[in-house]
C-alpha cells in the first residue's frame, strides 16, 4: 500500500465512519491510527508501527492475535459452511460449544441461548426472567422489575441501559428506559456511605437488602458484574460481596443474573469470576472473550428451572419469543471451541497466575505518582484512577481530558489503551508475556507522569 492509499483511507475513515462512543468533532481533527495487522499481543498500523494491545482490542482478545489454532479452526469451518440458522435447525459447532460451555460453567446452569454480543446476552436474560414470572405456575406475575447497581454497565441496547448505572448514559436515555430499583454498589475508593472496608462490614449491602425486603414481590432479577464493574471504572468488589448478593437473591426469591461479558474467560484469574466465591447465578451472560476475541458471539447460560418455565404445549404460547438472525453462527462457534481447547491444552490459567503477580509488582510504583489516586487490579484487569488532589481525592477537571491525553501519549510510545474518563485501563490479552507487561507498565507510567506533571 502506498502513502497515497494510506492518506485516502484516513480521509475516507473520517468521511464515512461514525465511530462508537466517540465525539466525532474531536476525532476528525486528530491524526488516527489505522490497524492493518496483529500478531500475538501486538497491533501493527499501516505505517508499520507496532503497539502493545493494552486493552486486548476492547477486552476481547485472549490468546493473542493470529493465534494459529484459532485461525485454523476458522479456516476449517469455512471449508464446511459459514452460516446456517438455529431457527428450527441445528449445526455442529453450536451444539459442541454448548456442551463444552455447560461442562465448564458453574454447576446448575444447563442450557445455552446464543446471540452475538454482550448487550443482547443481557437483554435475553432480562426478557427470560420477566417472562418466566408472567407464565410459570411457580412464578409471580407481579415480578416485573429489576434491581440495577450504581456504576453498572451491561451494554447499550435499551434493556441493558435500563439496568445500567452509569449516570451519563442512563440520564440521556431516561425517557426510553423501563423503571428499576437502583442500589448502591461498592466503589470503595469513593464509598457513597463514607465508610471503609473491611470495617464497613459491607454496609452497602444493607441498601440492596432494604430494596429486596420492601419490593421483592415486584422484582424479577438483579443483574451484576461479578467481582469487577468494568466500564464503571474497573471497580473491584471487596471479598465476600458477590457471595452475599447471591444469598440475598436466594432469600428474597430474586433471580441473579451474572454479567460475565467482561470478566469471563480468565480475566480475573479464573475461567469465570463467579468461581472465586463459589457462586452459581441463575443466568450467566458471556460474550467478549468467548471466541478468544475473534468474532462476535454471545451466550446466555440458564438454570434448568428457568428453562422449564418455558415448556408447554404450542398453543399455550410459553415459547421464548426471541432470536437473532446470526444466532449460533458456525464460524464463531468453531473458533469458540478452539478457544476453550487452548485454555485446556496450553494451561492458560495456570500460566496466567505468575503474570498476574508480575503485573501487581509492576503496578506498585504507580501509587506514588502525584496524580494517581487509586490503583485497582483484579486478575489481568487494571484501573488506575487519576485525580487532581490525592489527599482530597478531588477529580481532575473533565475538560482537561487527562485520561485521553495519557493514552495519546502512550500511543507515541508503542502502547494502545483506552481510558474510562480519567481511569486508565489496562487489560492485556492473557497471552501477554512478562516482558510485554514490563513494557506496557513502563509506557503507561511515563505517559501518566508526562501528562499530569506538565506545567
Ligand atoms: C462490553 C460489555 C457489555 C456489552 O457487550 P457488547 O458486546 O458491547 O454489546 C455488557 N456487559 C459488560 C460487563 C461489558 O463489559
Coordinates of C-alpha atoms and ligand atoms in Angstrom, one line a residue:
X1 CA 0.0 0.0 0.0
X2 CA 1.4 3.4 -0.9
X3 CA 1.5 6.5 1.2
X4 CA -1.3 7.9 -1.0
X5 CA -3.6 5.0 -0.4
X6 CA -3.0 5.4 3.3
X7 CA -3.9 9.1 3.2
X8 CA -7.0 8.2 1.3
X9 CA -8.1 5.6 3.8
X10 CA -7.7 8.1 6.7
X11 CA -9.7 10.7 4.8
X12 CA -12.4 8.1 4.0
X13 CA -12.5 6.8 7.6
X14 CA -13.3 10.3 8.7
X15 CA -15.7 10.9 5.8
X16 CA -17.7 7.7 6.1
X17 CA -17.4 6.1 9.6
X18 CA -19.3 7.3 12.7
X19 CA -17.2 5.8 15.4
X20 CA -18.8 4.3 18.6
X21 CA -18.6 6.3 21.9
X22 CA -16.7 9.0 20.0
X23 CA -17.1 12.7 19.8
X24 CA -16.5 12.9 16.0
X25 CA -15.6 16.6 16.0
X26 CA -12.5 15.8 18.0
X27 CA -11.8 12.6 16.1
X28 CA -11.9 14.3 12.8
X29 CA -9.2 16.8 14.0
X30 CA -6.8 14.2 15.4
X31 CA -4.4 12.1 13.3
X32 CA -5.7 8.5 13.6
X33 CA -4.1 5.1 13.6
X34 CA -5.4 2.5 11.1
X35 CA -4.6 -1.0 12.1
X36 CA -3.6 -3.4 9.4
X37 CA -2.2 -6.5 11.2
X38 CA -1.9 -8.1 14.5
X39 CA 0.4 -10.8 15.9
X40 CA 0.4 -12.1 19.4
X41 CA -0.1 -9.1 21.7
X42 CA 1.0 -6.6 19.1
X43 CA -1.0 -4.5 16.7
X44 CA 0.6 -3.1 13.6
X45 CA -0.6 0.1 11.8
X46 CA -0.4 0.9 8.1
X47 CA 2.9 2.7 8.6
X48 CA 4.4 -0.4 10.1
X49 CA 4.5 0.9 13.7
X50 CA 3.9 -1.8 16.4
X51 CA 1.8 -1.3 19.5
X52 CA 1.1 -3.5 22.5
X53 CA -2.6 -4.2 22.5
X54 CA -3.0 -2.9 26.1
X55 CA -6.8 -3.4 26.3
X56 CA -7.0 -6.6 24.3
X57 CA -8.9 -4.9 21.5
X58 CA -11.6 -3.7 23.8
X59 CA -11.4 -6.5 26.4
X60 CA -12.0 -9.3 23.8
X61 CA -8.6 -10.9 22.9
X62 CA -7.5 -13.8 25.0
X63 CA -4.6 -15.7 23.5
X64 CA -3.2 -13.1 21.2
X65 CA -3.8 -12.1 17.5
X66 CA -3.3 -14.6 14.7
X67 CA -3.3 -17.5 17.1
X68 CA -2.6 -20.4 14.8
X69 CA -5.1 -22.8 16.4
X70 CA -7.9 -20.2 16.2
X71 CA -7.0 -19.3 12.6
X72 CA -7.0 -23.0 11.7
X73 CA -10.4 -23.6 13.3
X74 CA -11.9 -20.8 11.4
X75 CA -10.5 -21.9 8.1
X76 CA -11.5 -25.5 8.7
X77 CA -15.1 -24.5 9.4
X78 CA -15.1 -22.2 6.4
X79 CA -14.5 -25.2 4.2
X80 CA -17.7 -26.7 5.6
X81 CA -20.2 -23.8 6.0
X82 CA -20.1 -20.2 7.1
X83 CA -23.6 -19.8 8.3
X84 CA -26.9 -21.7 8.7
X85 CA -29.8 -20.8 11.0
X86 CA -30.6 -22.1 14.5
X87 CA -34.2 -21.3 14.0
X88 CA -35.7 -24.7 13.5
X89 CA -32.3 -26.3 12.6
X90 CA -29.1 -27.1 14.3
X91 CA -25.4 -27.1 13.4
X92 CA -22.4 -28.9 14.6
X93 CA -20.2 -26.2 16.1
X94 CA -23.1 -24.6 18.1
X95 CA -24.0 -28.0 19.6
X96 CA -20.4 -28.9 20.5
X97 CA -19.8 -25.5 22.0
X98 CA -23.0 -25.5 24.1
X99 CA -22.0 -28.9 25.6
X100 CA -18.5 -27.5 26.4
X101 CA -19.8 -24.3 27.9
X102 CA -22.2 -26.2 30.2
X103 CA -19.3 -28.5 31.2
X104 CA -17.1 -25.6 32.4
X105 CA -19.8 -23.3 33.8
X106 CA -20.9 -23.3 37.4
X107 CA -22.9 -26.4 38.1
X108 CA -26.7 -25.7 37.8
X109 CA -26.5 -23.8 34.5
X110 CA -27.8 -26.3 32.0
X111 CA -28.9 -24.5 28.8
X112 CA -27.3 -22.2 26.3
X113 CA -29.1 -19.5 24.4
X114 CA -26.9 -17.9 21.7
X115 CA -26.8 -14.3 20.4
X116 CA -24.0 -12.1 19.1
X117 CA -23.0 -9.5 21.6
X118 CA -22.9 -8.7 25.3
X119 CA -25.9 -6.4 25.2
X120 CA -28.1 -9.0 23.7
X121 CA -26.9 -11.7 26.0
X122 CA -28.1 -9.5 28.9
X123 CA -31.2 -8.4 27.1
X124 CA -32.1 -12.0 26.7
X125 CA -31.6 -12.6 30.5
X126 CA -33.9 -9.8 31.3
X127 CA -36.7 -11.0 29.0
X128 CA -36.3 -14.6 30.2
X129 CA -36.6 -13.8 33.9
X130 CA -39.5 -11.4 33.2
X131 CA -41.4 -13.9 31.0
X132 CA -40.7 -16.7 33.5
X133 CA -42.7 -14.9 36.1
X134 CA -45.5 -14.0 33.7
X135 CA -46.2 -17.6 32.7
X136 CA -44.8 -20.1 35.1
X137 CA -47.1 -21.6 37.8
X138 CA -44.2 -21.1 40.4
X139 CA -43.7 -17.6 39.1
X140 CA -45.3 -14.4 40.4
X141 CA -46.9 -12.1 37.9
X142 CA -46.2 -9.0 40.0
X143 CA -42.4 -9.6 39.4
X144 CA -41.8 -7.2 36.5
X145 CA -38.9 -5.1 37.7
X146 CA -35.2 -5.3 38.2
X147 CA -32.5 -4.2 40.6
X148 CA -29.7 -2.3 39.0
X149 CA -26.4 -1.3 40.7
X150 CA -24.7 2.1 40.6
X151 CA -21.9 2.2 38.1
X152 CA -23.1 -0.9 36.4
X153 CA -22.7 -1.4 32.7
X154 CA -24.5 -4.1 30.8
X155 CA -24.5 -2.8 27.2
X156 CA -26.1 -0.3 25.0
X157 CA -29.5 -1.7 24.0
X158 CA -32.5 -0.2 25.7
X159 CA -33.0 -3.1 28.2
X160 CA -29.3 -3.2 29.1
X161 CA -29.1 0.5 29.6
X162 CA -32.3 0.3 31.8
X163 CA -30.4 -1.8 34.2
X164 CA -27.2 0.2 33.9
X165 CA -25.9 2.6 36.5
X166 CA -23.5 4.9 34.7
X167 CA -25.4 8.2 35.1
X168 CA -24.1 9.8 31.9
X169 CA -25.5 7.1 29.7
X170 CA -28.6 6.5 31.9
X171 CA -29.8 10.0 32.1
X172 CA -29.5 10.8 28.4
X173 CA -32.0 8.0 27.6
X174 CA -34.1 8.1 30.7
X175 CA -37.4 8.6 28.9
X176 CA -36.8 5.5 26.9
X177 CA -35.9 3.2 29.8
X178 CA -38.1 1.0 31.9
X179 CA -38.1 1.7 35.6
X180 CA -35.9 -0.2 38.0
X181 CA -34.7 -0.1 41.6
X182 CA -31.2 1.4 41.9
X183 CA -29.0 0.0 44.7
X184 CA -25.6 1.3 45.8
X185 CA -22.7 -0.8 44.6
X186 CA -19.3 -0.9 46.2
X187 CA -16.8 1.7 45.0
X188 CA -14.5 1.5 47.9
X189 CA -12.2 4.4 46.9
X190 CA -15.2 6.7 46.8
X191 CA -17.6 5.0 49.2
X192 CA -21.1 6.5 48.8
X193 CA -21.7 5.8 52.5
X194 CA -18.4 7.3 53.6
X195 CA -17.2 4.0 55.1
X196 CA -14.1 1.9 54.6
X197 CA -13.6 -1.8 54.0
X198 CA -13.4 -4.1 56.0
X199 CA -14.7 -2.0 59.0
X200 CA -17.8 -1.2 57.0
X201 CA -19.0 -4.9 57.1
X202 CA -20.2 -4.5 53.5
X203 CA -22.7 -1.9 54.6
X204 CA -23.7 -1.1 51.0
X205 CA -25.4 -4.5 51.0
X206 CA -28.0 -3.2 53.5
X207 CA -29.2 -0.9 50.8
X208 CA -29.6 -3.9 48.5
X209 CA -31.4 -5.8 51.2
X210 CA -33.7 -2.9 52.1
X211 CA -34.9 -2.7 48.5
X212 CA -35.4 -6.5 48.4
X213 CA -37.3 -6.5 51.7
X214 CA -39.7 -3.8 50.6
X215 CA -40.2 -4.8 47.0
X216 CA -39.3 -8.4 46.4
X217 CA -42.8 -9.2 45.2
X218 CA -42.2 -6.7 42.3
X219 CA -38.6 -7.8 41.4
X220 CA -37.8 -10.5 38.9
X221 CA -34.0 -10.3 38.9
X222 CA -30.9 -8.5 39.9
X223 CA -28.1 -8.0 37.4
X224 CA -24.5 -7.8 38.5
X225 CA -21.0 -7.8 37.0
X226 CA -19.3 -10.3 39.3
X227 CA -16.1 -9.1 41.1
X228 CA -15.4 -6.2 38.8
X229 CA -17.6 -3.5 37.4
X230 CA -15.8 -2.9 34.1
X231 CA -17.0 0.2 32.3
X232 CA -17.8 1.9 35.6
X233 CA -14.0 2.3 36.1
X234 CA -12.7 -1.2 36.9
X235 CA -14.3 -1.1 40.3
X236 CA -13.2 -4.2 42.2
X237 CA -15.7 -5.6 44.7
X238 CA -14.5 -6.4 48.2
X239 CA -14.2 -10.2 49.0
X240 CA -17.4 -11.8 50.1
X241 CA -19.6 -9.2 48.4
X242 CA -20.7 -11.4 45.5
X243 CA -21.5 -14.3 47.8
X244 CA -23.7 -12.1 50.0
X245 CA -25.5 -10.8 46.9
X246 CA -26.2 -14.4 45.9
X247 CA -27.5 -15.2 49.4
X248 CA -29.8 -12.2 49.4
X249 CA -31.2 -13.1 45.9
X250 CA -32.0 -16.6 47.2
X251 CA -33.5 -15.3 50.4
X252 CA -35.8 -12.9 48.6
X253 CA -36.6 -15.2 45.6
X254 CA -35.0 -12.9 43.1
X255 CA -33.1 -14.3 40.1
X256 CA -29.4 -13.5 40.0
X257 CA -28.1 -12.6 36.5
X258 CA -24.3 -12.6 36.4
X259 CA -23.0 -10.5 33.5
X260 CA -19.6 -12.1 32.9
X261 CA -19.3 -10.4 29.5
X262 CA -16.1 -8.6 30.6
X263 CA -14.8 -10.8 33.4
X264 CA -15.4 -14.2 31.8
X265 CA -12.7 -16.3 30.1
X266 CA -9.9 -15.8 32.5
X267 CA -9.7 -12.0 33.0
X268 CA -10.0 -12.3 36.8
X269 CA -7.6 -15.3 37.0
X270 CA -10.3 -18.0 36.9
X271 CA -12.4 -19.0 34.0
X272 CA -15.4 -17.3 35.4
X273 CA -15.5 -14.6 38.1
X274 CA -18.3 -16.3 40.0
X275 CA -15.9 -19.2 40.7
X276 CA -13.9 -17.0 43.1
X277 CA -16.8 -17.1 45.6
X278 CA -18.4 -20.4 44.6
X279 CA -21.4 -18.5 43.3
X280 CA -23.9 -20.1 41.0
X281 CA -26.0 -17.5 39.3
X282 CA -29.4 -18.3 37.8
X283 CA -28.3 -16.9 34.5
X284 CA -24.8 -16.1 33.2
X285 CA -24.1 -13.8 30.2
X286 CA -21.0 -14.4 28.1
X287 CA -19.5 -12.6 25.1
X288 CA -16.3 -10.6 24.5
X289 CA -13.7 -13.4 25.2
X290 CA -15.8 -16.3 24.2
X291 CA -14.2 -16.6 20.7
X292 CA -10.8 -15.6 22.0
X293 CA -11.8 -12.1 20.7
X294 CA -12.1 -13.2 17.1
X295 CA -15.7 -13.0 16.2
X296 CA -18.9 -11.6 17.6
X297 CA -20.7 -14.3 19.6
X298 CA -22.5 -14.4 22.9
X299 CA -24.2 -16.9 25.1
X300 CA -26.8 -16.7 27.8
X301 CA -26.4 -19.7 30.2
X302 CA -29.6 -20.6 32.0
X303 CA -30.6 -22.7 35.0
X304 CA -32.9 -25.6 34.4
X305 CA -35.7 -24.1 36.5
X306 CA -36.0 -21.1 34.2
X307 CA -35.8 -23.3 31.0
X308 CA -38.6 -25.5 32.3
X309 CA -40.8 -22.4 32.9
X310 CA -41.0 -22.0 29.2
X311 CA -42.1 -25.6 28.4
X312 CA -45.7 -26.2 27.4
X313 CA -48.0 -27.0 24.5
X314 CA -47.6 -24.9 21.4
X315 CA -50.9 -23.2 21.9
X316 CA -50.0 -22.1 25.5
X317 CA -47.6 -19.6 23.9
X318 CA -44.9 -20.1 26.5
X319 CA -42.2 -20.0 23.8
X320 CA -39.3 -17.6 24.4
X321 CA -40.1 -15.2 21.6
X322 CA -36.6 -14.1 20.9
X323 CA -33.9 -14.9 18.4
X324 CA -31.2 -13.1 16.4
X325 CA -30.5 -13.9 12.8
X326 CA -26.9 -14.9 13.3
X327 CA -27.6 -16.9 16.5
X328 CA -25.2 -19.8 16.9
X329 CA -23.1 -18.8 13.8
X330 CA -20.9 -21.9 12.9
X331 CA -17.8 -19.9 12.2
X332 CA -17.9 -18.1 15.5
X333 CA -18.8 -21.3 17.4
X334 CA -16.0 -23.2 15.8
X335 CA -13.5 -20.6 16.9
X336 CA -15.0 -20.5 20.4
X337 CA -14.5 -24.3 20.7
X338 CA -10.8 -23.9 19.7
X339 CA -10.5 -21.1 22.3
X340 CA -11.7 -23.4 25.1
X341 CA -9.3 -26.2 23.8
X342 CA -6.4 -23.8 24.1
X343 CA -7.4 -23.0 27.7
X344 CA -7.2 -26.7 28.5
X345 CA -4.3 -27.8 26.5
X346 CA -2.0 -24.8 26.9
X347 CA -3.0 -24.5 30.6
X348 CA -3.6 -20.8 30.0
X349 CA -5.0 -20.1 33.5
X350 CA -2.0 -21.8 35.2
X351 CA 0.4 -19.7 33.3
X352 CA -1.7 -16.6 34.0
X353 CA -1.2 -16.7 37.8
X354 CA 2.5 -15.7 37.5
X355 CA 1.7 -12.9 35.1
X356 CA -1.0 -11.5 37.4
X357 CA 1.6 -11.4 40.3
X358 CA 4.1 -9.9 38.0
X359 CA 1.7 -7.2 36.9
X360 CA 0.9 -6.4 40.5
X361 CA 4.5 -5.9 41.2
X362 CA 4.9 -3.6 38.2
X363 CA 1.9 -1.5 39.3
X364 CA 3.4 -0.7 42.7
X365 CA 5.3 2.4 41.7
X366 CA 2.2 4.0 40.2
X367 CA 0.8 4.5 43.7
X368 CA 3.4 7.1 44.5
X369 CA 2.7 9.3 41.4
X370 CA 1.3 12.6 42.5
X371 CA -1.9 12.3 40.5
X372 CA -2.7 8.6 40.9
X373 CA -5.5 8.3 43.5
X374 CA -6.2 4.6 43.3
X375 CA -4.7 1.5 41.6
X376 CA -7.2 -1.3 41.3
X377 CA -6.3 -4.8 40.0
X378 CA -8.3 -8.0 39.7
X379 CA -6.5 -10.7 37.7
X380 CA -5.3 -9.1 34.5
X381 CA -7.8 -6.2 34.7
X382 CA -6.4 -2.9 36.0
X383 CA -7.9 0.6 36.6
X384 CA -5.6 3.5 37.5
X385 CA -7.7 6.4 38.8
X386 CA -6.2 9.8 38.2
X387 CA -7.1 12.6 40.5
X388 CA -6.3 16.3 40.9
X389 CA -5.6 16.0 44.5
X390 CA -4.6 12.8 46.2
X391 CA -5.3 13.9 49.7
X392 CA -8.9 15.0 49.0
X393 CA -9.5 12.6 46.1
X394 CA -10.7 15.7 44.1
X395 CA -11.2 14.6 40.5
X396 CA -9.4 16.2 37.6
X397 CA -11.5 18.7 35.6
X398 CA -13.2 16.7 32.8
X399 CA -12.5 19.4 30.2
X400 CA -8.7 18.7 30.6
X401 CA -9.3 15.2 29.2
X402 CA -6.4 13.9 31.2
X403 CA -7.2 10.2 30.5
X404 CA -7.4 10.9 26.8
X405 CA -4.1 12.8 26.8
X406 CA -2.4 9.9 28.7
X407 CA -3.5 7.3 26.1
X408 CA -2.4 9.6 23.2
X409 CA 1.0 9.9 24.9
X410 CA 1.1 6.1 25.3
X411 CA 0.5 5.7 21.5
X412 CA 3.6 7.6 20.8
X413 CA 5.5 5.1 22.9
X414 CA 4.0 2.0 21.3
X415 CA 1.0 1.1 23.5
X416 CA -2.7 1.2 22.6
X417 CA -5.0 1.7 25.5
X418 CA -8.4 3.3 26.0
X419 CA -9.4 5.1 29.2
X420 CA -12.7 5.4 31.1
X421 CA -12.8 9.1 31.7
X422 CA -9.8 9.6 34.0
X423 CA -9.3 6.0 34.8
X424 CA -6.5 4.5 32.8
X425 CA -7.5 0.9 31.9
X426 CA -5.0 -1.9 31.3
X427 CA -6.4 -5.3 30.2
X428 CA -3.9 -7.1 28.0
X429 CA -4.6 -10.4 26.4
X430 CA -4.0 -13.4 28.8
X431 CA -1.3 -14.4 26.3
X432 CA 0.9 -11.4 27.1
X433 CA 4.5 -12.1 28.2
X434 CA 6.1 -10.8 31.3
X435 CA 8.4 -8.7 29.1
X436 CA 5.5 -7.2 27.4
X437 CA 3.9 -6.5 30.8
X438 CA 7.1 -4.6 31.7
X439 CA 6.9 -2.5 28.6
X440 CA 3.2 -1.8 28.9
X441 CA 3.6 -0.7 32.5
X442 CA 6.7 1.4 31.8
X443 CA 5.0 3.3 28.9
X444 CA 1.8 3.9 30.9
X445 CA 3.8 5.1 33.9
X446 CA 5.8 7.5 31.8
X447 CA 2.7 8.7 29.9
X448 CA 0.9 9.5 33.2
X449 CA 3.9 11.3 34.5
X450 CA 4.4 13.4 31.4
X451 CA 0.7 14.4 31.1
X452 CA 0.0 15.0 34.8
X453 CA 3.2 16.7 35.8
X454 CA 3.4 19.1 32.8
X455 CA 3.0 22.7 33.7
Ligands
LIG1 C1 -18.9 -4.8 26.9 C2 -19.9 -5.2 28.0 C3 -21.2 -5.4 27.6 C4 -21.7 -5.2 26.3 O1 -21.2 -6.0 25.3 P1 -21.4 -5.6 23.7 O2 -20.8 -6.8 23.0 O3 -20.6 -4.4 23.6 O4 -22.8 -5.4 23.5 C5 -22.1 -5.9 28.6 N1 -21.6 -6.1 29.9 C6 -20.3 -5.9 30.2 C7 -19.9 -6.1 31.6 C8 -19.4 -5.4 29.3 O5 -18.2 -5.2 29.7

